[in-house]
Amino acid sequence: MRTFVAIDLHNTEKIVDIQNRIVKEHNFNVKDIRPIHKDNLHLTLKFLGEVSDDQVKEIITTLQNLRFVSFEARFIDIGCFPNSIEPRIIWLKLDDRCIKQIDSLYHVVTKLLNSVKDIKIKQSSGADEKFEFTPHLTIFRVKHRQRFEKPLNFAHDNISYSTEIDRIKLKKSILTSGGPIYSDLITIEATSRT
């Protein structure tokens, strides 16, 4: 099964408000730019890809050893991957303090998962392995690779969204023509609160 380790977010209705505002202010055609559904919004820590049922059991057992303290995530800006002329995704950027905390969590999860037999842990969080791990929240996918006349500029978009990072999940992903369907395999709660 296709799996990944992720951080789910609270109050995703606020992100939907941000998505709607961006579509309106930038006059996006939703046929070309698809907002991520509020139930699918998450921060990917580790993309594991296809793993066997036995490996999933071992991953679950391993992740149960994870210990972390909850922290606040603040989203402060909007960006595009790979660039603002031909973006594939539009995402929300975290503040520097939170990036460091998530990066630290990423390395702890990676170290834990490296102990799982016969699993190849990739060094980044996504399917495109030429990029380093960059904590971000994908809020739109660009359906048709289109080139914008001018680079997308979100400098005047006011982003105000904070949430507590207090749980990590191993998720199963089923790809469908209507988009991915995610289900939780295990939830690891923070061992203490900040």
JSON list of C-alpha atoms in Angstrom, two decimals, residues 19-193:
[
{"chain": "A", "resi": 19, "resn": "GLN", "atom": "CA", "xyz": [-8.00, 29.31, -0.66]},
{"chain": "A", "resi": 20, "resn": "ASN", "atom": "CA", "xyz": [-11.28, 31.02, -1.57]},
{"chain": "A", "resi": 21, "resn": "ARG", "atom": "CA", "xyz": [-9.77, 34.47, -1.09]},
{"chain": "A", "resi": 22, "resn": "ILE", "atom": "CA", "xyz": [-6.76, 33.59, -3.28]},
{"chain": "A", "resi": 23, "resn": "VAL", "atom": "CA", "xyz": [-9.01, 32.24, -6.07]},
{"chain": "A", "resi": 24, "resn": "LYS", "atom": "CA", "xyz": [-11.09, 35.42, -5.98]},
{"chain": "A", "resi": 25, "resn": "GLU", "atom": "CA", "xyz": [-8.23, 37.93, -5.66]},
{"chain": "A", "resi": 26, "resn": "HIS", "atom": "CA", "xyz": [-6.11, 36.31, -8.38]},
{"chain": "A", "resi": 27, "resn": "ASN", "atom": "CA", "xyz": [-9.04, 35.42, -10.64]},
{"chain": "A", "resi": 28, "resn": "PHE", "atom": "CA", "xyz": [-7.94, 31.76, -10.85]},
{"chain": "A", "resi": 29, "resn": "ASN", "atom": "CA", "xyz": [-9.93, 29.37, -12.99]},
{"chain": "A", "resi": 30, "resn": "VAL", "atom": "CA", "xyz": [-10.69, 26.40, -10.71]},
{"chain": "A", "resi": 31, "resn": "LYS", "atom": "CA", "xyz": [-10.66, 24.15, -13.78]},
{"chain": "A", "resi": 32, "resn": "ASP", "atom": "CA", "xyz": [-6.91, 24.73, -13.96]},
{"chain": "A", "resi": 33, "resn": "ILE", "atom": "CA", "xyz": [-6.03, 25.20, -10.30]},
{"chain": "A", "resi": 34, "resn": "ARG", "atom": "CA", "xyz": [-7.54, 22.66, -7.91]},
{"chain": "A", "resi": 35, "resn": "PRO", "atom": "CA", "xyz": [-7.78, 23.54, -4.21]},
{"chain": "A", "resi": 36, "resn": "ILE", "atom": "CA", "xyz": [-6.81, 20.76, -1.83]},
{"chain": "A", "resi": 37, "resn": "HIS", "atom": "CA", "xyz": [-9.92, 19.59, 0.01]},
{"chain": "A", "resi": 38, "resn": "LYS", "atom": "CA", "xyz": [-9.96, 20.51, 3.70]},
{"chain": "A", "resi": 39, "resn": "ASP", "atom": "CA", "xyz": [-9.99, 16.81, 4.70]},
{"chain": "A", "resi": 40, "resn": "ASN", "atom": "CA", "xyz": [-6.76, 16.23, 2.76]},
{"chain": "A", "resi": 41, "resn": "LEU", "atom": "CA", "xyz": [-4.76, 19.20, 4.09]},
{"chain": "A", "resi": 42, "resn": "HIS", "atom": "CA", "xyz": [-1.61, 18.03, 5.88]},
{"chain": "A", "resi": 43, "resn": "LEU", "atom": "CA", "xyz": [2.14, 18.56, 6.16]},
{"chain": "A", "resi": 44, "resn": "THR", "atom": "CA", "xyz": [4.02, 15.57, 4.75]},
{"chain": "A", "resi": 45, "resn": "LEU", "atom": "CA", "xyz": [6.95, 14.51, 6.93]},
{"chain": "A", "resi": 46, "resn": "LYS", "atom": "CA", "xyz": [7.96, 11.35, 5.05]},
{"chain": "A", "resi": 47, "resn": "PHE", "atom": "CA", "xyz": [6.67, 9.83, 1.84]},
{"chain": "A", "resi": 48, "resn": "LEU", "atom": "CA", "xyz": [7.24, 6.08, 2.08]},
{"chain": "A", "resi": 49, "resn": "GLY", "atom": "CA", "xyz": [5.68, 4.97, -1.19]},
{"chain": "A", "resi": 50, "resn": "GLU", "atom": "CA", "xyz": [4.53, 1.39, -1.69]},
{"chain": "A", "resi": 51, "resn": "VAL", "atom": "CA", "xyz": [5.13, -0.84, 1.34]},
{"chain": "A", "resi": 52, "resn": "SER", "atom": "CA", "xyz": [3.94, -4.35, 2.17]},
{"chain": "A", "resi": 53, "resn": "ASP", "atom": "CA", "xyz": [1.42, -5.17, 4.90]},
{"chain": "A", "resi": 54, "resn": "ASP", "atom": "CA", "xyz": [4.24, -6.65, 7.00]},
{"chain": "A", "resi": 55, "resn": "GLN", "atom": "CA", "xyz": [6.27, -3.46, 6.60]},
{"chain": "A", "resi": 56, "resn": "VAL", "atom": "CA", "xyz": [3.25, -1.37, 7.64]},
{"chain": "A", "resi": 57, "resn": "LYS", "atom": "CA", "xyz": [3.00, -3.40, 10.86]},
{"chain": "A", "resi": 58, "resn": "GLU", "atom": "CA", "xyz": [6.69, -2.79, 11.54]},
{"chain": "A", "resi": 59, "resn": "ILE", "atom": "CA", "xyz": [6.38, 0.92, 10.69]},
{"chain": "A", "resi": 60, "resn": "ILE", "atom": "CA", "xyz": [3.46, 1.24, 13.12]},
{"chain": "A", "resi": 61, "resn": "THR", "atom": "CA", "xyz": [5.43, -0.50, 15.88]},
{"chain": "A", "resi": 62, "resn": "THR", "atom": "CA", "xyz": [8.43, 1.74, 15.19]},
{"chain": "A", "resi": 63, "resn": "LEU", "atom": "CA", "xyz": [6.42, 4.98, 15.14]},
{"chain": "A", "resi": 64, "resn": "GLN", "atom": "CA", "xyz": [4.92, 4.11, 18.52]},
{"chain": "A", "resi": 65, "resn": "ASN", "atom": "CA", "xyz": [8.40, 4.90, 19.91]},
{"chain": "A", "resi": 66, "resn": "LEU", "atom": "CA", "xyz": [8.19, 8.49, 18.66]},
{"chain": "A", "resi": 67, "resn": "ARG", "atom": "CA", "xyz": [8.27, 11.14, 21.39]},
{"chain": "A", "resi": 68, "resn": "PHE", "atom": "CA", "xyz": [7.76, 14.84, 20.68]},
{"chain": "A", "resi": 69, "resn": "VAL", "atom": "CA", "xyz": [6.48, 17.98, 22.34]},
{"chain": "A", "resi": 70, "resn": "SER", "atom": "CA", "xyz": [3.61, 19.84, 20.69]},
{"chain": "A", "resi": 71, "resn": "PHE", "atom": "CA", "xyz": [4.30, 23.27, 19.21]},
{"chain": "A", "resi": 72, "resn": "GLU", "atom": "CA", "xyz": [2.54, 26.05, 17.37]},
{"chain": "A", "resi": 73, "resn": "ALA", "atom": "CA", "xyz": [2.77, 26.29, 13.59]},
{"chain": "A", "resi": 74, "resn": "ARG", "atom": "CA", "xyz": [2.39, 29.74, 12.05]},
{"chain": "A", "resi": 75, "resn": "PHE", "atom": "CA", "xyz": [1.86, 30.11, 8.33]},
{"chain": "A", "resi": 76, "resn": "ILE", "atom": "CA", "xyz": [3.16, 33.44, 7.05]},
{"chain": "A", "resi": 77, "resn": "ASP", "atom": "CA", "xyz": [3.51, 33.45, 3.26]},
{"chain": "A", "resi": 78, "resn": "ILE", "atom": "CA", "xyz": [2.50, 31.84, -0.04]},
{"chain": "A", "resi": 79, "resn": "GLY", "atom": "CA", "xyz": [4.88, 30.20, -2.49]},
{"chain": "A", "resi": 80, "resn": "CYS", "atom": "CA", "xyz": [4.98, 28.05, -5.62]},
{"chain": "A", "resi": 81, "resn": "PHE", "atom": "CA", "xyz": [6.89, 24.89, -6.58]},
{"chain": "A", "resi": 82, "resn": "PRO", "atom": "CA", "xyz": [8.93, 24.72, -8.71]},
{"chain": "A", "resi": 83, "resn": "ASN", "atom": "CA", "xyz": [8.56, 28.42, -9.59]},
{"chain": "A", "resi": 84, "resn": "SER", "atom": "CA", "xyz": [5.98, 31.19, -9.95]},
{"chain": "A", "resi": 85, "resn": "ILE", "atom": "CA", "xyz": [5.84, 31.14, -13.79]},
{"chain": "A", "resi": 86, "resn": "GLU", "atom": "CA", "xyz": [5.04, 27.42, -14.24]},
{"chain": "A", "resi": 87, "resn": "PRO", "atom": "CA", "xyz": [3.88, 26.26, -10.82]},
{"chain": "A", "resi": 88, "resn": "ARG", "atom": "CA", "xyz": [2.75, 22.72, -10.12]},
{"chain": "A", "resi": 89, "resn": "ILE", "atom": "CA", "xyz": [1.66, 23.51, -6.58]},
{"chain": "A", "resi": 90, "resn": "ILE", "atom": "CA", "xyz": [0.84, 26.60, -4.55]},
{"chain": "A", "resi": 91, "resn": "TRP", "atom": "CA", "xyz": [1.68, 26.30, -0.88]},
{"chain": "A", "resi": 92, "resn": "LEU", "atom": "CA", "xyz": [1.72, 28.06, 2.48]},
{"chain": "A", "resi": 93, "resn": "LYS", "atom": "CA", "xyz": [5.09, 28.78, 4.08]},
{"chain": "A", "resi": 94, "resn": "LEU", "atom": "CA", "xyz": [5.77, 28.40, 7.80]},
{"chain": "A", "resi": 95, "resn": "ASP", "atom": "CA", "xyz": [7.72, 30.81, 9.97]},
{"chain": "A", "resi": 96, "resn": "ASP", "atom": "CA", "xyz": [11.43, 30.03, 10.55]},
{"chain": "A", "resi": 97, "resn": "ARG", "atom": "CA", "xyz": [10.99, 28.81, 14.12]},
{"chain": "A", "resi": 98, "resn": "CYS", "atom": "CA", "xyz": [8.37, 26.28, 13.06]},
{"chain": "A", "resi": 99, "resn": "ILE", "atom": "CA", "xyz": [10.45, 25.16, 10.06]},
{"chain": "A", "resi": 100, "resn": "LYS", "atom": "CA", "xyz": [13.27, 24.28, 12.46]},
{"chain": "A", "resi": 101, "resn": "GLN", "atom": "CA", "xyz": [10.91, 22.33, 14.73]},
{"chain": "A", "resi": 102, "resn": "ILE", "atom": "CA", "xyz": [9.37, 20.39, 11.83]},
{"chain": "A", "resi": 103, "resn": "ASP", "atom": "CA", "xyz": [12.81, 19.76, 10.33]},
{"chain": "A", "resi": 104, "resn": "SER", "atom": "CA", "xyz": [13.93, 18.33, 13.68]},
{"chain": "A", "resi": 105, "resn": "LEU", "atom": "CA", "xyz": [10.83, 16.11, 13.79]},
{"chain": "A", "resi": 106, "resn": "TYR", "atom": "CA", "xyz": [11.52, 15.01, 10.20]},
{"chain": "A", "resi": 107, "resn": "HIS", "atom": "CA", "xyz": [15.02, 13.86, 11.17]},
{"chain": "A", "resi": 108, "resn": "VAL", "atom": "CA", "xyz": [13.74, 11.97, 14.24]},
{"chain": "A", "resi": 109, "resn": "VAL", "atom": "CA", "xyz": [11.08, 10.20, 12.13]},
{"chain": "A", "resi": 110, "resn": "THR", "atom": "CA", "xyz": [13.66, 9.41, 9.43]},
{"chain": "A", "resi": 111, "resn": "LYS", "atom": "CA", "xyz": [16.05, 7.93, 11.98]},
{"chain": "A", "resi": 112, "resn": "LEU", "atom": "CA", "xyz": [13.29, 5.78, 13.49]},
{"chain": "A", "resi": 113, "resn": "LEU", "atom": "CA", "xyz": [12.09, 4.55, 10.11]},
{"chain": "A", "resi": 114, "resn": "ASN", "atom": "CA", "xyz": [15.61, 3.69, 8.97]},
{"chain": "A", "resi": 115, "resn": "SER", "atom": "CA", "xyz": [15.43, 0.77, 11.40]},
{"chain": "A", "resi": 116, "resn": "VAL", "atom": "CA", "xyz": [12.51, -0.83, 9.53]},
{"chain": "A", "resi": 117, "resn": "LYS", "atom": "CA", "xyz": [13.72, -3.88, 7.61]},
{"chain": "A", "resi": 118, "resn": "ASP", "atom": "CA", "xyz": [13.75, -3.72, 3.81]},
{"chain": "A", "resi": 119, "resn": "ILE", "atom": "CA", "xyz": [12.25, -0.27, 3.55]},
{"chain": "A", "resi": 120, "resn": "LYS", "atom": "CA", "xyz": [13.98, 2.37, 1.48]},
{"chain": "A", "resi": 121, "resn": "ILE", "atom": "CA", "xyz": [13.57, 5.68, 3.24]},
{"chain": "A", "resi": 122, "resn": "LYS", "atom": "CA", "xyz": [13.80, 8.54, 0.80]},
{"chain": "A", "resi": 123, "resn": "GLN", "atom": "CA", "xyz": [15.67, 11.67, 1.78]},
{"chain": "A", "resi": 124, "resn": "SER", "atom": "CA", "xyz": [12.91, 14.12, 0.93]},
{"chain": "A", "resi": 125, "resn": "SER", "atom": "CA", "xyz": [9.22, 14.22, 1.70]},
{"chain": "A", "resi": 126, "resn": "GLY", "atom": "CA", "xyz": [7.75, 13.88, -1.76]},
{"chain": "A", "resi": 127, "resn": "ALA", "atom": "CA", "xyz": [7.77, 11.82, -4.90]},
{"chain": "A", "resi": 128, "resn": "ASP", "atom": "CA", "xyz": [10.20, 14.14, -6.67]},
{"chain": "A", "resi": 129, "resn": "GLU", "atom": "CA", "xyz": [13.40, 13.23, -4.84]},
{"chain": "A", "resi": 130, "resn": "LYS", "atom": "CA", "xyz": [15.65, 15.87, -6.38]},
{"chain": "A", "resi": 131, "resn": "PHE", "atom": "CA", "xyz": [14.33, 18.44, -3.88]},
{"chain": "A", "resi": 132, "resn": "GLU", "atom": "CA", "xyz": [15.37, 18.68, -0.25]},
{"chain": "A", "resi": 133, "resn": "PHE", "atom": "CA", "xyz": [12.77, 18.45, 2.49]},
{"chain": "A", "resi": 134, "resn": "THR", "atom": "CA", "xyz": [10.94, 21.79, 2.68]},
{"chain": "A", "resi": 135, "resn": "PRO", "atom": "CA", "xyz": [8.14, 21.90, 5.25]},
{"chain": "A", "resi": 136, "resn": "HIS", "atom": "CA", "xyz": [5.08, 23.40, 3.56]},
{"chain": "A", "resi": 137, "resn": "LEU", "atom": "CA", "xyz": [1.32, 23.08, 3.24]},
{"chain": "A", "resi": 138, "resn": "THR", "atom": "CA", "xyz": [0.08, 22.44, -0.29]},
{"chain": "A", "resi": 139, "resn": "ILE", "atom": "CA", "xyz": [-3.17, 24.36, -0.80]},
{"chain": "A", "resi": 140, "resn": "PHE", "atom": "CA", "xyz": [-3.55, 24.12, -4.62]},
{"chain": "A", "resi": 141, "resn": "ARG", "atom": "CA", "xyz": [-2.43, 21.78, -7.37]},
{"chain": "A", "resi": 142, "resn": "VAL", "atom": "CA", "xyz": [-2.12, 23.19, -10.87]},
{"chain": "A", "resi": 143, "resn": "LYS", "atom": "CA", "xyz": [-4.02, 20.69, -13.03]},
{"chain": "A", "resi": 144, "resn": "HIS", "atom": "CA", "xyz": [-2.70, 21.63, -16.42]},
{"chain": "A", "resi": 145, "resn": "ARG", "atom": "CA", "xyz": [0.91, 22.67, -16.57]},
{"chain": "A", "resi": 146, "resn": "GLN", "atom": "CA", "xyz": [0.31, 26.21, -17.64]},
{"chain": "A", "resi": 147, "resn": "ARG", "atom": "CA", "xyz": [2.61, 29.13, -18.04]},
{"chain": "A", "resi": 148, "resn": "PHE", "atom": "CA", "xyz": [1.42, 32.38, -16.52]},
{"chain": "A", "resi": 149, "resn": "GLU", "atom": "CA", "xyz": [2.05, 35.62, -18.42]},
{"chain": "A", "resi": 150, "resn": "LYS", "atom": "CA", "xyz": [3.64, 37.13, -15.31]},
{"chain": "A", "resi": 151, "resn": "PRO", "atom": "CA", "xyz": [5.05, 35.35, -12.28]},
{"chain": "A", "resi": 152, "resn": "LEU", "atom": "CA", "xyz": [2.41, 34.69, -9.64]},
{"chain": "A", "resi": 153, "resn": "ASN", "atom": "CA", "xyz": [2.83, 37.32, -6.96]},
{"chain": "A", "resi": 154, "resn": "PHE", "atom": "CA", "xyz": [1.31, 36.80, -3.54]},
{"chain": "A", "resi": 155, "resn": "ALA", "atom": "CA", "xyz": [3.15, 39.66, -1.82]},
{"chain": "A", "resi": 156, "resn": "HIS", "atom": "CA", "xyz": [-0.08, 41.45, -0.92]},
{"chain": "A", "resi": 157, "resn": "ASP", "atom": "CA", "xyz": [-1.91, 38.36, 0.32]},
{"chain": "A", "resi": 158, "resn": "ASN", "atom": "CA", "xyz": [-2.29, 38.48, 4.08]},
{"chain": "A", "resi": 159, "resn": "ILE", "atom": "CA", "xyz": [-1.89, 35.00, 5.56]},
{"chain": "A", "resi": 160, "resn": "SER", "atom": "CA", "xyz": [-2.95, 34.55, 9.13]},
{"chain": "A", "resi": 161, "resn": "TYR", "atom": "CA", "xyz": [-3.23, 30.93, 10.17]},
{"chain": "A", "resi": 162, "resn": "SER", "atom": "CA", "xyz": [-1.82, 29.21, 13.23]},
{"chain": "A", "resi": 163, "resn": "THR", "atom": "CA", "xyz": [-2.43, 25.72, 14.55]},
{"chain": "A", "resi": 164, "resn": "GLU", "atom": "CA", "xyz": [-1.04, 23.40, 17.17]},
{"chain": "A", "resi": 165, "resn": "ILE", "atom": "CA", "xyz": [1.12, 20.52, 15.96]},
{"chain": "A", "resi": 166, "resn": "ASP", "atom": "CA", "xyz": [0.16, 17.85, 18.46]},
{"chain": "A", "resi": 167, "resn": "ARG", "atom": "CA", "xyz": [-0.14, 14.61, 16.51]},
{"chain": "A", "resi": 168, "resn": "ILE", "atom": "CA", "xyz": [1.55, 12.73, 13.72]},
{"chain": "A", "resi": 169, "resn": "LYS", "atom": "CA", "xyz": [-0.12, 10.10, 11.57]},
{"chain": "A", "resi": 170, "resn": "LEU", "atom": "CA", "xyz": [0.84, 7.24, 9.32]},
{"chain": "A", "resi": 171, "resn": "LYS", "atom": "CA", "xyz": [-1.53, 7.53, 6.38]},
{"chain": "A", "resi": 172, "resn": "LYS", "atom": "CA", "xyz": [-2.56, 5.26, 3.57]},
{"chain": "A", "resi": 173, "resn": "SER", "atom": "CA", "xyz": [-3.16, 6.88, 0.19]},
{"chain": "A", "resi": 174, "resn": "ILE", "atom": "CA", "xyz": [-5.35, 5.49, -2.56]},
{"chain": "A", "resi": 175, "resn": "LEU", "atom": "CA", "xyz": [-5.06, 7.38, -5.84]},
{"chain": "A", "resi": 176, "resn": "THR", "atom": "CA", "xyz": [-8.33, 7.85, -7.73]},
{"chain": "A", "resi": 177, "resn": "SER", "atom": "CA", "xyz": [-9.41, 9.90, -10.74]},
{"chain": "A", "resi": 178, "resn": "GLY", "atom": "CA", "xyz": [-11.17, 12.27, -8.32]},
{"chain": "A", "resi": 179, "resn": "GLY", "atom": "CA", "xyz": [-8.02, 12.78, -6.27]},
{"chain": "A", "resi": 180, "resn": "PRO", "atom": "CA", "xyz": [-6.32, 10.86, -3.47]},
{"chain": "A", "resi": 181, "resn": "ILE", "atom": "CA", "xyz": [-8.25, 9.26, -0.63]},
{"chain": "A", "resi": 182, "resn": "TYR", "atom": "CA", "xyz": [-6.37, 9.22, 2.67]},
{"chain": "A", "resi": 183, "resn": "SER", "atom": "CA", "xyz": [-7.04, 7.05, 5.69]},
{"chain": "A", "resi": 184, "resn": "ASP", "atom": "CA", "xyz": [-5.22, 6.99, 9.02]},
{"chain": "A", "resi": 185, "resn": "LEU", "atom": "CA", "xyz": [-3.31, 3.85, 10.01]},
{"chain": "A", "resi": 186, "resn": "ILE", "atom": "CA", "xyz": [-2.01, 5.16, 13.35]},
{"chain": "A", "resi": 187, "resn": "THR", "atom": "CA", "xyz": [-1.99, 8.43, 15.27]},
{"chain": "A", "resi": 188, "resn": "ILE", "atom": "CA", "xyz": [0.90, 9.37, 17.56]},
{"chain": "A", "resi": 189, "resn": "GLU", "atom": "CA", "xyz": [-0.03, 12.08, 20.06]},
{"chain": "A", "resi": 190, "resn": "ALA", "atom": "CA", "xyz": [2.52, 14.55, 21.44]},
{"chain": "A", "resi": 191, "resn": "THR", "atom": "CA", "xyz": [3.98, 13.35, 24.73]},
{"chain": "A", "resi": 192, "resn": "SER", "atom": "CA", "xyz": [3.64, 16.82, 26.27]},
{"chain": "A", "resi": 193, "resn": "ARG", "atom": "CA", "xyz": [2.27, 20.25, 25.44]}
]
